[in-house]
């Protein structure tokens, strides 16, 4: 999602949040972003047939946009009768950048974890999970 789309979604969630209600959100962290590499993979029935039920060839290319902490996995699926392209954009966050986006939508971060299982926050996880409430 783009920053504009994320703001719209957070605003909708805030507007539908019951009094005293909370939301659990998780995002990919900058720790995970540091592990991203640009690569290309081309193979038959890529991802074990995930993209189509019949025989196909799949190409995945990963592009890294370091200045924005964004990665793009671009999939091209070559089937017998058609070619499809799928773009999977991933935004990676620091705790500070995540809090800025959340607080910009009149929400408050109440608790922070390394994952949705509630592991205490260390900042070393590939995820950041937060519990937020309406301001």
PDB file of C-alpha atoms in Angstrom:
ATOM      1  CA  UNK A   1       0.000   0.000   0.000  1.00  0.00           C
ATOM      2  CA  UNK A   2       1.128   3.522  -0.671  1.00  0.00           C
ATOM      3  CA  UNK A   3       1.362   6.021   2.210  1.00  0.00           C
ATOM      4  CA  UNK A   4      -1.934   7.591   1.052  1.00  0.00           C
ATOM      5  CA  UNK A   5      -3.658   4.187   0.999  1.00  0.00           C
ATOM      6  CA  UNK A   6      -2.279   3.290   4.425  1.00  0.00           C
ATOM      7  CA  UNK A   7      -3.517   6.585   5.880  1.00  0.00           C
ATOM      8  CA  UNK A   8      -6.977   5.985   4.420  1.00  0.00           C
ATOM      9  CA  UNK A   9      -7.103   2.456   5.843  1.00  0.00           C
ATOM     10  CA  UNK A  10      -5.908   3.557   9.290  1.00  0.00           C
ATOM     11  CA  UNK A  11      -8.499   6.348   9.319  1.00  0.00           C
ATOM     12  CA  UNK A  12     -11.292   3.898   8.431  1.00  0.00           C
ATOM     13  CA  UNK A  13     -10.110   1.523  11.156  1.00  0.00           C
ATOM     14  CA  UNK A  14     -10.003   4.372  13.675  1.00  0.00           C
ATOM     15  CA  UNK A  15     -13.511   5.510  12.735  1.00  0.00           C
ATOM     16  CA  UNK A  16     -14.885   1.990  13.266  1.00  0.00           C
ATOM     17  CA  UNK A  17     -13.049   1.326  16.493  1.00  0.00           C
ATOM     18  CA  UNK A  18     -15.383   0.906  19.485  1.00  0.00           C
ATOM     19  CA  UNK A  19     -14.812   2.928  22.646  1.00  0.00           C
ATOM     20  CA  UNK A  20     -11.883   1.273  24.442  1.00  0.00           C
ATOM     21  CA  UNK A  21     -11.251  -0.978  21.460  1.00  0.00           C
ATOM     22  CA  UNK A  22      -7.808  -1.867  20.212  1.00  0.00           C
ATOM     23  CA  UNK A  23      -6.244  -2.988  16.950  1.00  0.00           C
ATOM     24  CA  UNK A  24      -3.285  -5.343  16.574  1.00  0.00           C
ATOM     25  CA  UNK A  25      -1.131  -4.449  13.567  1.00  0.00           C
ATOM     26  CA  UNK A  26       2.070  -6.000  12.311  1.00  0.00           C
ATOM     27  CA  UNK A  27       4.507  -4.792   9.696  1.00  0.00           C
ATOM     28  CA  UNK A  28       7.865  -5.794   8.293  1.00  0.00           C
ATOM     29  CA  UNK A  29      10.799  -4.145  10.046  1.00  0.00           C
ATOM     30  CA  UNK A  30      13.997  -2.529   8.818  1.00  0.00           C
ATOM     31  CA  UNK A  31      15.768  -5.636  10.149  1.00  0.00           C
ATOM     32  CA  UNK A  32      13.926  -7.637   7.479  1.00  0.00           C
ATOM     33  CA  UNK A  33      14.650  -4.954   4.861  1.00  0.00           C
ATOM     34  CA  UNK A  34      18.389  -5.286   5.520  1.00  0.00           C
ATOM     35  CA  UNK A  35      18.097  -8.939   4.444  1.00  0.00           C
ATOM     36  CA  UNK A  36      16.431  -8.102   1.110  1.00  0.00           C
ATOM     37  CA  UNK A  37      18.495  -8.665  -2.007  1.00  0.00           C
ATOM     38  CA  UNK A  38      17.846  -7.958  -5.650  1.00  0.00           C
ATOM     39  CA  UNK A  39      17.504 -11.208  -7.532  1.00  0.00           C
ATOM     40  CA  UNK A  40      15.801 -12.993 -10.372  1.00  0.00           C
ATOM     41  CA  UNK A  41      14.372 -16.510 -10.448  1.00  0.00           C
ATOM     42  CA  UNK A  42      12.922 -18.254 -13.504  1.00  0.00           C
ATOM     43  CA  UNK A  43      11.439 -21.710 -13.119  1.00  0.00           C
ATOM     44  CA  UNK A  44       8.693 -24.101 -14.125  1.00  0.00           C
ATOM     45  CA  UNK A  45       5.565 -23.984 -11.937  1.00  0.00           C
ATOM     46  CA  UNK A  46       7.232 -21.359  -9.765  1.00  0.00           C
ATOM     47  CA  UNK A  47       6.164 -21.524  -6.107  1.00  0.00           C
ATOM     48  CA  UNK A  48       4.943 -25.114  -6.534  1.00  0.00           C
ATOM     49  CA  UNK A  49       2.006 -24.299  -8.804  1.00  0.00           C
ATOM     50  CA  UNK A  50       0.689 -21.403  -6.736  1.00  0.00           C
ATOM     51  CA  UNK A  51       0.007 -19.129  -9.732  1.00  0.00           C
ATOM     52  CA  UNK A  52      -1.919 -21.529 -12.006  1.00  0.00           C
ATOM     53  CA  UNK A  53      -3.352 -25.032 -11.980  1.00  0.00           C
ATOM     54  CA  UNK A  54      -1.866 -25.970 -15.371  1.00  0.00           C
ATOM     55  CA  UNK A  55       1.789 -25.951 -16.441  1.00  0.00           C
ATOM     56  CA  UNK A  56       3.391 -22.488 -16.489  1.00  0.00           C
ATOM     57  CA  UNK A  57       6.737 -20.764 -16.246  1.00  0.00           C
ATOM     58  CA  UNK A  58       7.301 -18.129 -13.591  1.00  0.00           C
ATOM     59  CA  UNK A  59       9.774 -15.282 -13.365  1.00  0.00           C
ATOM     60  CA  UNK A  60      10.256 -13.370 -10.129  1.00  0.00           C
ATOM     61  CA  UNK A  61      12.466 -10.302  -9.936  1.00  0.00           C
ATOM     62  CA  UNK A  62      13.129  -8.386  -6.738  1.00  0.00           C
ATOM     63  CA  UNK A  63      13.977  -4.684  -6.814  1.00  0.00           C
ATOM     64  CA  UNK A  64      15.168  -2.743  -3.759  1.00  0.00           C
ATOM     65  CA  UNK A  65      14.389   0.953  -3.249  1.00  0.00           C
ATOM     66  CA  UNK A  66      16.677   1.737  -0.328  1.00  0.00           C
ATOM     67  CA  UNK A  67      15.852   5.408   0.081  1.00  0.00           C
ATOM     68  CA  UNK A  68      12.179   4.518   0.717  1.00  0.00           C
ATOM     69  CA  UNK A  69      12.669   1.194   2.565  1.00  0.00           C
ATOM     70  CA  UNK A  70      10.584  -0.523  -0.099  1.00  0.00           C
ATOM     71  CA  UNK A  71      11.061  -3.756  -2.032  1.00  0.00           C
ATOM     72  CA  UNK A  72       9.172  -4.921  -5.102  1.00  0.00           C
ATOM     73  CA  UNK A  73       8.675  -8.567  -6.021  1.00  0.00           C
ATOM     74  CA  UNK A  74       7.530  -8.554  -9.633  1.00  0.00           C
ATOM     75  CA  UNK A  75       6.120 -11.851 -10.868  1.00  0.00           C
ATOM     76  CA  UNK A  76       5.613 -12.663 -14.543  1.00  0.00           C
ATOM     77  CA  UNK A  77       3.554 -15.805 -15.113  1.00  0.00           C
ATOM     78  CA  UNK A  78       3.770 -17.367 -18.584  1.00  0.00           C
ATOM     79  CA  UNK A  79       0.792 -19.626 -19.208  1.00  0.00           C
ATOM     80  CA  UNK A  80      -0.209 -21.354 -22.446  1.00  0.00           C
ATOM     81  CA  UNK A  81      -2.757 -18.681 -23.444  1.00  0.00           C
ATOM     82  CA  UNK A  82      -1.681 -15.607 -21.475  1.00  0.00           C
ATOM     83  CA  UNK A  83       1.036 -13.745 -19.627  1.00  0.00           C
ATOM     84  CA  UNK A  84       0.279 -12.101 -16.281  1.00  0.00           C
ATOM     85  CA  UNK A  85       2.265  -9.630 -14.193  1.00  0.00           C
ATOM     86  CA  UNK A  86       1.814  -9.279 -10.451  1.00  0.00           C
ATOM     87  CA  UNK A  87       3.494  -6.529  -8.437  1.00  0.00           C
ATOM     88  CA  UNK A  88       3.960  -7.113  -4.708  1.00  0.00           C
ATOM     89  CA  UNK A  89       5.238  -3.955  -3.003  1.00  0.00           C
ATOM     90  CA  UNK A  90       6.538  -4.239   0.554  1.00  0.00           C
ATOM     91  CA  UNK A  91       7.081  -1.271   2.854  1.00  0.00           C
ATOM     92  CA  UNK A  92       9.477  -1.777   5.761  1.00  0.00           C
ATOM     93  CA  UNK A  93       9.282   0.302   8.939  1.00  0.00           C
ATOM     94  CA  UNK A  94      11.350   1.448  11.855  1.00  0.00           C
ATOM     95  CA  UNK A  95       9.399   1.707  15.089  1.00  0.00           C
ATOM     96  CA  UNK A  96       9.629   5.490  14.791  1.00  0.00           C
ATOM     97  CA  UNK A  97       8.278   5.617  11.217  1.00  0.00           C
ATOM     98  CA  UNK A  98       5.445   3.241  12.137  1.00  0.00           C
ATOM     99  CA  UNK A  99       4.487   5.365  15.137  1.00  0.00           C
ATOM    100  CA  UNK A 100       4.492   8.514  12.970  1.00  0.00           C
ATOM    101  CA  UNK A 101       2.038   6.972  10.508  1.00  0.00           C
ATOM    102  CA  UNK A 102      -0.219   5.637  13.252  1.00  0.00           C
ATOM    103  CA  UNK A 103      -0.201   8.825  15.308  1.00  0.00           C
ATOM    104  CA  UNK A 104      -0.849  10.858  12.144  1.00  0.00           C
ATOM    105  CA  UNK A 105      -4.251   9.153  12.020  1.00  0.00           C
ATOM    106  CA  UNK A 106      -5.213  10.058  15.585  1.00  0.00           C
ATOM    107  CA  UNK A 107      -4.323   6.642  16.940  1.00  0.00           C
ATOM    108  CA  UNK A 108      -1.982   5.881  19.835  1.00  0.00           C
ATOM    109  CA  UNK A 109       0.530   3.038  20.087  1.00  0.00           C
ATOM    110  CA  UNK A 110      -0.101   1.359  23.448  1.00  0.00           C
ATOM    111  CA  UNK A 111       2.206  -1.655  23.252  1.00  0.00           C
ATOM    112  CA  UNK A 112       5.031  -2.834  20.991  1.00  0.00           C
ATOM    113  CA  UNK A 113       6.180  -6.421  20.360  1.00  0.00           C
ATOM    114  CA  UNK A 114       8.596  -8.276  18.103  1.00  0.00           C
ATOM    115  CA  UNK A 115       5.683 -10.306  16.670  1.00  0.00           C
ATOM    116  CA  UNK A 116       1.947 -10.895  16.999  1.00  0.00           C
ATOM    117  CA  UNK A 117       2.601 -13.699  19.491  1.00  0.00           C
ATOM    118  CA  UNK A 118       3.572 -11.015  22.023  1.00  0.00           C
ATOM    119  CA  UNK A 119       7.331 -11.544  22.139  1.00  0.00           C
ATOM    120  CA  UNK A 120       8.802  -8.558  23.992  1.00  0.00           C
ATOM    121  CA  UNK A 121      10.131  -5.855  21.676  1.00  0.00           C
ATOM    122  CA  UNK A 122      13.880  -5.938  21.025  1.00  0.00           C
ATOM    123  CA  UNK A 123      14.075  -4.222  17.659  1.00  0.00           C
ATOM    124  CA  UNK A 124      15.926  -7.222  16.227  1.00  0.00           C
ATOM    125  CA  UNK A 125      12.914  -9.052  14.748  1.00  0.00           C
ATOM    126  CA  UNK A 126      11.813  -9.121  11.110  1.00  0.00           C
ATOM    127  CA  UNK A 127       8.431  -7.881  12.347  1.00  0.00           C
ATOM    128  CA  UNK A 128       7.055  -5.137  14.524  1.00  0.00           C
ATOM    129  CA  UNK A 129       3.655  -5.691  16.119  1.00  0.00           C
ATOM    130  CA  UNK A 130       1.764  -2.892  17.838  1.00  0.00           C
ATOM    131  CA  UNK A 131      -1.480  -2.561  19.721  1.00  0.00           C
ATOM    132  CA  UNK A 132      -3.134   0.746  18.963  1.00  0.00           C
ATOM    133  CA  UNK A 133      -6.192   2.562  20.235  1.00  0.00           C
ATOM    134  CA  UNK A 134      -8.099   5.673  19.299  1.00  0.00           C
ATOM    135  CA  UNK A 135      -6.679   8.927  20.707  1.00  0.00           C
TER     136      UNK A 135
END
